[in-house]
Amino acid sequence: MSDSITIKGVTSYHPTTPQIIDISKQNTLIFGLNGAGKSTISNFLYDREKFDSCSLNVEGSFTPIVYNQAFVEQHFVKSSMQEGVFTLSKDNADLEARIAEKSKLREKLLELYNGIKAKISEAETAQGKATDSAIEEVFKQKNIIEKTSLAPFLEGFKRPKSNFYKQVKSQKGVSQDSIESLQAEYDSLTQSDKALPTLIELPSPPSLSIEETTILSEPIVGSSSSQLTEFITELNNQNWVKNGKDSYLAEEQTKCPFCQKDTIDDTFRSELAALFDKTYDSNVQKVEAISKSYGDAVTNYITSIQAAFINCSLYDPNLHKVDPVIALLERVYQDNLDLIKSKIEKPSLSIEIIDYQEKSAPLMSISEEINAAVKVIIIKARKFKESKKDIQDRMWDSVRYHTESIFSLEKRLIDEKDSDIKQLNADLKRVKLVGQKVASRISYLRSKTSNIDDTIERININLKSLGLTSFEIVSSTDPEQQNYFVLSRGEKTNEGKEVFKSLSEGEKTLITFLYFIEKCNGSMSKDSDIADKEKLIVIDDPISSLSQNYIYDIASLTHTKIIKGNKFKKVIVLTHSLFFYQELLKLAPQGKDKKGNDRFNDKYSLYRLNKKQYTNVQPMNKGELKNDYQSLWQIIKDVIEGSANPVVLPNVMRNIIEYYFGFVHKRDKLSDILNELAEKEPEQGHKAFYRYINRSSHSDPTNIGLMVEVEPQAYLERFKSIFIESQDEEHYHCMMES
């Protein structure tokens, strides 16, 4: 940031919106009417500790030296003597040359010091940019997380961006979890917190009791008491006979199904019935019951398996391939059921069902996998807060892991600049050490040759050259104040504050300003020294309304002693006087330098303070400024347009009248016109206006007080009436561009 003054929240300045004045150029000239806010700026620079809401940003070391009303109060109004200003004795040319040589060396060292400081600042700025870039890149992860269910974990780290960056940077970066996997885990956890998943409990496979196994394994045969038993056993056709009995041996059936002769009689039926007695039928019925119960068991088994998986919230048909395994189990157990059914059809068969329990092994494996996850969730659900914190911690650590390249780049850039800064600080330390030695040497040499006598002589010579011979400054005769000045009229009883009080406003301005100039160019003690390049000179309104006669002298002193040569760090001049302002511009360098740069614009910044409700700082170009007389008329038009405070009208109008009537040689006539208009004026307040315009009475404070509440339009009407009475109305219209 360039050198600048920031003002807000004081006097006429906006409470929150700052006004910023760029003072990066060597000289800054600020024009503003009384009440526009100039004194606020100089008071801030005079004592910055009293202005918490304002700031001064200046690169390198600096010491403000301020001329304003506070300066005059401190050194003259409230003090009977002034601190002596030590300057080099004109009688010791050798020491002066050596001090000048050392001073040039000190300025070069100061320039070198500031250059190194600037490089350190550049390196630190580069480090800041590296960190800012890292913050921006890392913050992009926040936007990703914010779109997931993990967003609540960002609470407190969304803004500012640096908060998120610091939180991520503080992690170890060992978690490789993706945001997607953490989101899935968190979703599962939050879901389980509402309804815990159930464990998959697989049912026992269908099985037979020992009795049932025995029945199935033993053939069911007819009774041995029948005459047919031996024959049928020999033929091994019992099942065939049983089927024939059931199908063909109805009571009305008499014909043999094979020979078609009437061979089936009651005796045959009796023997056949004896063959298949109640025991036989009972055993067959047991097999039928086994078939039904086993079939039901298989159906329940398959249904229970399917329900066990479906009822578990962690079961995913696409992930856990259980349907093919269940289908296989259902098929093999159906094979067993088919075997049992075959014995119903052929009771004499001896069957043994197959144990297919190993076929359920894949289901067991899948269920164990799911159950392991269920158990983890159940455990975590029991410790929900701890589990949630674990996911949150791993989320931050994951972000750190996946942004490692960003932090690595930032560290590399910062480390590179750290190396540069370390070397620059070492250089700075050496330059500072040499500078301290040079400053110490200058102080020593000054102590041998510095005194306040030459300062006294210069001030008195300047007073005489300005025509002021009724007073002078002399050394204090007080033994305890040997290095102090006092004002004197040549009488011991009339010194110090009493003399100052007796001076005119113009004389007060000159003596205080001459003292200030010496203070800028000298030092306040014999053995201390502040380099000129560290002095920030501030001059606030050295021209009062009652010291107009010295405008050119004070402007010349300001230019030659303060501005010319660019020997100070900065120069800031504030004034309400257009004439003083214009005179400084006339004395400023014109044209181009050897490099083709505009000599004025290269060294000068111009500003104007306007005040309506609040003070507004406006930059200006040199070409925007009109001559003194035109500028006064412009102020009147500014008041009409509402961009200037009407309180300035009487003073501005008085200056216009004095300039114009003095130029056209009508001063005597002007006085008569003003007196005549005042006599005709019925309003006392308006009478005061004419008396104020009249130069001979403008110092009367009563007049000023009476005009406070007068409307601007009343001023304008009476101002115009002066030109009408003097038959110069055409000039009025010309200047007002009406």
Coordinates of C-alpha atoms in Angstrom, one line a residue, residues 203-560:
P203 CA -32.6 -71.0 10.1
S204 CA -31.5 -74.6 10.6
P205 CA -31.8 -76.7 7.5
P206 CA -34.7 -79.2 7.2
S207 CA -34.0 -82.5 8.9
L208 CA -35.7 -85.8 9.9
S209 CA -36.0 -87.5 13.2
I210 CA -34.4 -91.0 13.7
E211 CA -37.9 -92.5 13.5
E212 CA -38.7 -90.8 10.3
T213 CA -35.3 -91.8 8.8
T214 CA -36.0 -95.4 9.8
I215 CA -39.5 -95.4 8.2
L216 CA -38.0 -94.1 5.0
S217 CA -35.1 -96.5 4.9
E218 CA -37.2 -99.6 5.5
P219 CA -39.5 -101.1 2.7
I220 CA -43.2 -101.2 3.5
V221 CA -44.6 -104.7 2.6
G222 CA -47.9 -106.4 2.8
S223 CA -49.1 -109.0 5.5
S224 CA -47.6 -112.4 5.4
S225 CA -50.9 -114.1 6.3
S226 CA -52.3 -113.7 2.8
Q227 CA -52.1 -116.6 0.4
L228 CA -50.8 -114.1 -2.2
T229 CA -47.9 -113.0 -0.1
E230 CA -45.4 -115.7 -1.2
F231 CA -46.4 -115.3 -4.8
I232 CA -46.1 -111.5 -4.9
T233 CA -42.9 -111.6 -2.9
E234 CA -41.4 -114.0 -5.4
L235 CA -42.4 -111.7 -8.2
N236 CA -41.3 -108.6 -6.3
N237 CA -44.3 -106.9 -7.6
Q238 CA -45.9 -105.6 -4.4
N239 CA -45.9 -102.0 -5.5
W240 CA -47.5 -102.9 -8.8
V241 CA -50.1 -105.0 -7.0
K242 CA -50.8 -102.2 -4.6
N243 CA -51.3 -99.8 -7.4
G244 CA -53.6 -102.3 -9.1
K245 CA -55.6 -102.8 -6.0
D246 CA -56.1 -99.1 -5.6
S247 CA -56.9 -98.6 -9.2
Y248 CA -58.9 -101.6 -10.3
L249 CA -60.4 -103.4 -7.2
A250 CA -63.6 -101.7 -6.9
E251 CA -66.4 -103.8 -5.4
E252 CA -68.2 -104.0 -8.8
Q253 CA -65.0 -105.0 -10.7
T254 CA -64.9 -108.8 -11.4
K255 CA -62.8 -109.0 -14.5
C256 CA -59.1 -109.4 -14.4
P257 CA -57.4 -106.4 -16.0
F258 CA -55.1 -108.7 -17.9
C259 CA -57.1 -111.8 -19.0
Q260 CA -60.5 -110.1 -18.9
K261 CA -62.1 -113.1 -17.3
D262 CA -64.3 -113.1 -14.2
T263 CA -61.6 -114.3 -11.8
I264 CA -62.0 -111.6 -9.2
D265 CA -64.3 -112.8 -6.6
D266 CA -64.9 -112.2 -2.9
T267 CA -62.2 -114.7 -2.0
F268 CA -59.6 -112.9 -4.1
R269 CA -60.6 -109.6 -2.6
S270 CA -60.3 -111.0 0.9
E271 CA -56.9 -112.3 0.3
L272 CA -55.8 -109.0 -1.4
A273 CA -57.1 -107.0 1.5
A274 CA -55.3 -109.3 3.9
L275 CA -52.1 -108.6 2.0
F276 CA -52.4 -104.8 2.5
D277 CA -53.6 -104.7 6.1
K278 CA -53.8 -101.8 8.5
T279 CA -50.1 -101.8 9.4
Y280 CA -49.2 -101.4 5.8
D281 CA -51.6 -98.5 5.4
S282 CA -50.4 -96.9 8.7
N283 CA -46.8 -97.0 7.5
V284 CA -47.7 -95.5 4.1
Q285 CA -49.6 -92.7 5.9
K286 CA -46.5 -92.0 8.0
V287 CA -44.5 -91.6 4.9
E288 CA -47.1 -89.2 3.5
A289 CA -46.9 -87.3 6.8
I290 CA -43.1 -87.1 6.5
S291 CA -43.4 -85.8 3.0
K292 CA -45.8 -83.1 4.0
S293 CA -43.8 -82.0 7.1
Y294 CA -40.5 -82.1 5.2
G295 CA -42.0 -80.1 2.3
D296 CA -43.3 -77.5 4.8
A297 CA -39.9 -77.4 6.5
V298 CA -38.2 -76.8 3.1
T299 CA -40.6 -74.0 2.3
N300 CA -40.2 -72.4 5.7
Y301 CA -36.4 -72.8 5.5
I302 CA -36.2 -71.0 2.1
T303 CA -38.7 -68.3 3.2
S304 CA -36.8 -67.7 6.5
I305 CA -33.5 -67.4 4.7
Q306 CA -34.9 -64.8 2.3
A307 CA -36.6 -62.9 5.2
A308 CA -33.4 -62.9 7.3
F309 CA -31.5 -61.1 4.6
I310 CA -34.3 -58.8 3.5
N311 CA -35.0 -57.7 7.0
C312 CA -31.3 -56.5 7.5
S313 CA -30.9 -52.9 6.4
L314 CA -27.3 -53.5 5.4
Y315 CA -28.3 -56.2 2.9
D316 CA -27.7 -55.0 -0.7
P317 CA -29.0 -57.5 -3.4
N318 CA -26.5 -55.9 -5.9
L319 CA -23.6 -56.3 -3.5
H320 CA -24.5 -59.5 -1.6
K321 CA -25.3 -62.3 -4.2
V322 CA -27.5 -64.5 -2.1
D323 CA -30.4 -65.3 -4.5
P324 CA -28.4 -67.8 -6.6
V325 CA -27.3 -69.7 -3.4
I326 CA -30.9 -69.8 -2.1
A327 CA -32.1 -71.0 -5.4
L328 CA -29.5 -73.8 -5.3
L329 CA -30.5 -74.8 -1.8
E330 CA -34.2 -74.8 -2.7
R331 CA -33.4 -77.1 -5.6
V332 CA -31.4 -79.7 -3.7
Y333 CA -33.9 -79.9 -0.8
Q334 CA -36.6 -80.4 -3.4
D335 CA -34.6 -83.4 -4.6
N336 CA -34.9 -84.9 -1.1
L337 CA -38.6 -84.1 -1.1
D338 CA -39.0 -85.9 -4.4
L339 CA -37.3 -89.0 -2.9
I340 CA -39.8 -89.1 0.0
K341 CA -42.7 -88.7 -2.5
S342 CA -41.3 -91.6 -4.5
K343 CA -41.7 -93.9 -1.4
I344 CA -45.3 -93.0 -1.2
E345 CA -45.7 -94.2 -4.7
K346 CA -43.5 -97.2 -4.1
P347 CA -43.7 -98.0 -0.3
S348 CA -41.4 -100.9 -0.7
L349 CA -38.5 -98.6 -1.7
S350 CA -35.8 -98.0 0.8
I351 CA -34.6 -94.3 0.6
E352 CA -32.1 -92.1 2.4
I353 CA -32.3 -88.3 2.1
I354 CA -29.1 -86.4 1.4
D355 CA -27.6 -83.9 3.9
Y356 CA -27.1 -80.7 1.9
Q357 CA -25.9 -78.5 4.9
E358 CA -22.6 -77.7 3.2
K359 CA -24.5 -76.1 0.4
S360 CA -25.4 -73.3 2.8
A361 CA -21.8 -72.4 3.5
P362 CA -21.8 -69.4 1.0
L363 CA -24.9 -68.0 2.8
M364 CA -23.1 -68.4 6.1
S365 CA -20.1 -66.5 4.7
I366 CA -22.2 -63.6 3.4
S367 CA -24.3 -63.4 6.5
E368 CA -21.1 -63.3 8.7
E369 CA -19.7 -60.5 6.5
I370 CA -23.0 -58.5 6.9
N371 CA -23.3 -59.3 10.6
A372 CA -19.7 -58.1 11.2
A373 CA -20.7 -54.7 9.7
V374 CA -24.0 -54.7 11.7
K375 CA -22.1 -55.4 14.9
V376 CA -19.7 -52.5 14.2
I377 CA -22.7 -50.2 13.7
I378 CA -24.4 -51.5 16.8
I379 CA -21.3 -50.8 18.8
K380 CA -20.9 -47.4 17.2
A381 CA -24.5 -46.6 17.7
R382 CA -24.1 -47.3 21.4
K383 CA -21.3 -44.8 21.3
F384 CA -22.9 -42.5 18.7
K385 CA -21.1 -39.3 19.8
E386 CA -17.7 -41.0 19.9
S387 CA -18.3 -42.5 16.4
K388 CA -19.5 -39.2 15.0
K389 CA -16.4 -37.4 16.4
D390 CA -14.3 -40.1 14.8
I391 CA -15.8 -39.6 11.4
Q392 CA -15.4 -35.8 11.8
D393 CA -11.8 -36.1 12.8
R394 CA -11.1 -38.4 9.9
M395 CA -12.9 -36.0 7.5
W396 CA -10.5 -33.2 8.5
D397 CA -7.5 -35.5 8.3
S398 CA -8.7 -36.7 4.9
V399 CA -8.9 -33.2 3.6
R400 CA -5.4 -32.6 4.9
Y401 CA -4.2 -35.7 3.1
H402 CA -5.7 -34.8 -0.2
T403 CA -4.5 -31.2 -0.1
E404 CA -0.9 -32.1 0.8
S405 CA 0.4 -30.9 -2.6
I406 CA -1.1 -27.4 -1.9
F407 CA 0.6 -27.2 1.5
S408 CA 3.9 -28.5 0.1
L409 CA 3.9 -25.8 -2.6
E410 CA 3.1 -23.1 0.0
K411 CA 5.8 -24.3 2.3
R412 CA 8.4 -24.4 -0.5
L413 CA 7.5 -20.8 -1.6
I414 CA 7.6 -19.5 2.0
D415 CA 10.9 -21.3 2.8
E416 CA 12.5 -19.8 -0.3
K417 CA 11.4 -16.3 0.8
D418 CA 12.4 -17.1 4.4
S419 CA 15.9 -17.7 3.2
D420 CA 15.8 -14.3 1.3
I421 CA 14.4 -12.6 4.4
K422 CA 17.0 -14.1 6.7
Q423 CA 19.8 -12.7 4.4
L424 CA 18.0 -9.3 4.1
N425 CA 17.6 -9.0 7.8
A426 CA 21.3 -9.8 8.2
D427 CA 22.1 -7.0 5.7
L428 CA 19.6 -4.7 7.4
K429 CA 21.3 -5.3 10.8
R430 CA 24.7 -4.4 9.3
V431 CA 23.4 -1.3 7.6
K432 CA 21.6 -0.3 10.9
L433 CA 24.8 -0.8 12.9
V434 CA 26.9 1.3 10.4
G435 CA 24.1 3.9 10.5
Q436 CA 24.1 4.1 14.3
K437 CA 27.9 4.6 14.2
V438 CA 27.6 7.4 11.6
A439 CA 24.7 9.0 13.6
S440 CA 26.8 8.8 16.7
R441 CA 29.7 10.4 14.9
I442 CA 27.5 13.2 13.5
S443 CA 26.1 13.9 17.0
Y444 CA 29.7 14.1 18.3
L445 CA 30.7 16.5 15.6
R446 CA 27.6 18.6 16.2
S447 CA 28.3 18.8 19.9
K448 CA 31.6 20.4 19.0
T449 CA 30.1 23.0 16.7
S450 CA 26.3 23.2 17.2
N451 CA 24.7 26.2 19.0
I452 CA 21.6 28.2 19.1
D453 CA 23.3 31.5 18.4
D454 CA 23.2 31.1 14.6
T455 CA 19.5 30.2 14.8
I456 CA 18.8 33.3 16.8
E457 CA 20.7 35.4 14.3
R458 CA 18.9 34.0 11.3
I459 CA 15.4 34.5 12.8
N460 CA 16.2 38.1 13.7
I461 CA 17.7 38.8 10.3
N462 CA 14.5 37.4 8.7
L463 CA 12.3 39.5 11.0
K464 CA 14.2 42.7 10.0
S465 CA 14.0 41.8 6.3
L466 CA 10.3 41.5 6.7
G467 CA 10.1 45.0 8.2
L468 CA 9.6 43.8 11.8
T469 CA 11.9 45.7 14.1
S470 CA 9.9 46.2 17.2
F471 CA 10.8 42.8 18.7
E472 CA 13.4 40.0 18.4
I473 CA 14.4 36.7 20.0
V474 CA 17.3 36.4 22.4
S475 CA 18.9 33.7 24.5
S476 CA 17.3 33.0 27.8
T477 CA 19.2 34.5 30.8
D478 CA 17.8 31.9 33.1
P479 CA 20.7 29.8 34.3
E480 CA 18.5 26.7 34.3
Q481 CA 17.2 27.4 30.8
Q482 CA 20.4 28.3 28.9
N483 CA 19.4 26.7 25.7
Y484 CA 16.1 28.5 25.3
F485 CA 14.8 31.4 23.3
V486 CA 12.6 34.3 24.5
L487 CA 10.9 37.1 22.7
S488 CA 12.1 40.5 23.6
R489 CA 11.3 44.2 22.9
G490 CA 14.6 45.2 24.4
E491 CA 13.4 45.5 28.0
K492 CA 14.0 42.8 30.6
T493 CA 10.6 43.3 32.1
N494 CA 8.8 42.8 28.8
E495 CA 9.8 39.3 27.5
G496 CA 8.3 36.0 26.7
K497 CA 4.5 35.5 26.7
E498 CA 3.7 39.1 27.3
V499 CA 5.6 40.1 24.2
F500 CA 3.9 37.4 22.2
K501 CA 0.4 38.6 23.3
S502 CA 1.2 42.2 22.3
L503 CA 2.1 41.2 18.7
S504 CA -0.4 41.5 15.8
E505 CA -1.8 38.4 14.1
G506 CA 0.6 38.8 11.2
E507 CA 3.6 39.2 13.5
K508 CA 2.6 36.2 15.5
T509 CA 2.3 34.1 12.4
L510 CA 5.8 35.2 11.2
I511 CA 7.7 34.6 14.4
T512 CA 6.0 31.2 15.0
F513 CA 6.6 30.2 11.4
L514 CA 10.2 31.3 11.4
Y515 CA 10.8 29.3 14.6
F516 CA 9.1 26.3 13.0
I517 CA 11.4 26.5 9.9
E518 CA 14.5 26.5 12.1
K519 CA 13.1 23.5 14.0
C520 CA 12.6 21.6 10.7
N521 CA 16.2 22.4 9.6
G522 CA 18.0 22.0 13.0
S523 CA 17.8 19.7 16.0
M524 CA 16.3 20.2 19.5
S525 CA 19.3 19.2 21.4
K526 CA 23.1 19.6 21.0
D527 CA 23.9 15.9 20.8
S528 CA 20.9 14.4 19.1
D529 CA 20.1 14.4 15.4
I530 CA 17.2 13.3 13.2
A531 CA 18.1 12.9 9.6
D532 CA 16.2 15.3 7.3
K533 CA 15.0 12.2 5.3
E534 CA 13.2 11.0 8.4
K535 CA 11.3 14.3 8.9
L536 CA 7.7 14.5 7.8
I537 CA 6.9 18.2 7.6
V538 CA 3.3 19.3 8.1
I539 CA 2.2 23.0 7.7
D540 CA -1.4 23.9 8.5
D541 CA -2.7 27.3 7.4
P542 CA 0.3 29.6 8.1
I543 CA -1.9 32.4 6.6
S544 CA -4.7 33.8 8.8
S545 CA -7.3 36.2 7.6
L546 CA -5.3 38.9 9.3
S547 CA -1.9 38.2 7.9
Q548 CA -2.6 38.6 4.2
N549 CA 0.3 41.1 3.8
Y550 CA 2.8 38.3 4.4
I551 CA 1.4 35.7 2.0
Y552 CA 4.2 36.0 -0.5
D553 CA 6.9 36.0 2.3
I554 CA 5.5 32.9 4.0
A555 CA 5.0 31.2 0.6
S556 CA 8.6 32.0 -0.3
L557 CA 9.9 30.7 3.0
T558 CA 7.9 27.5 2.7
H559 CA 9.2 26.8 -0.8
T560 CA 12.9 27.7 -0.2

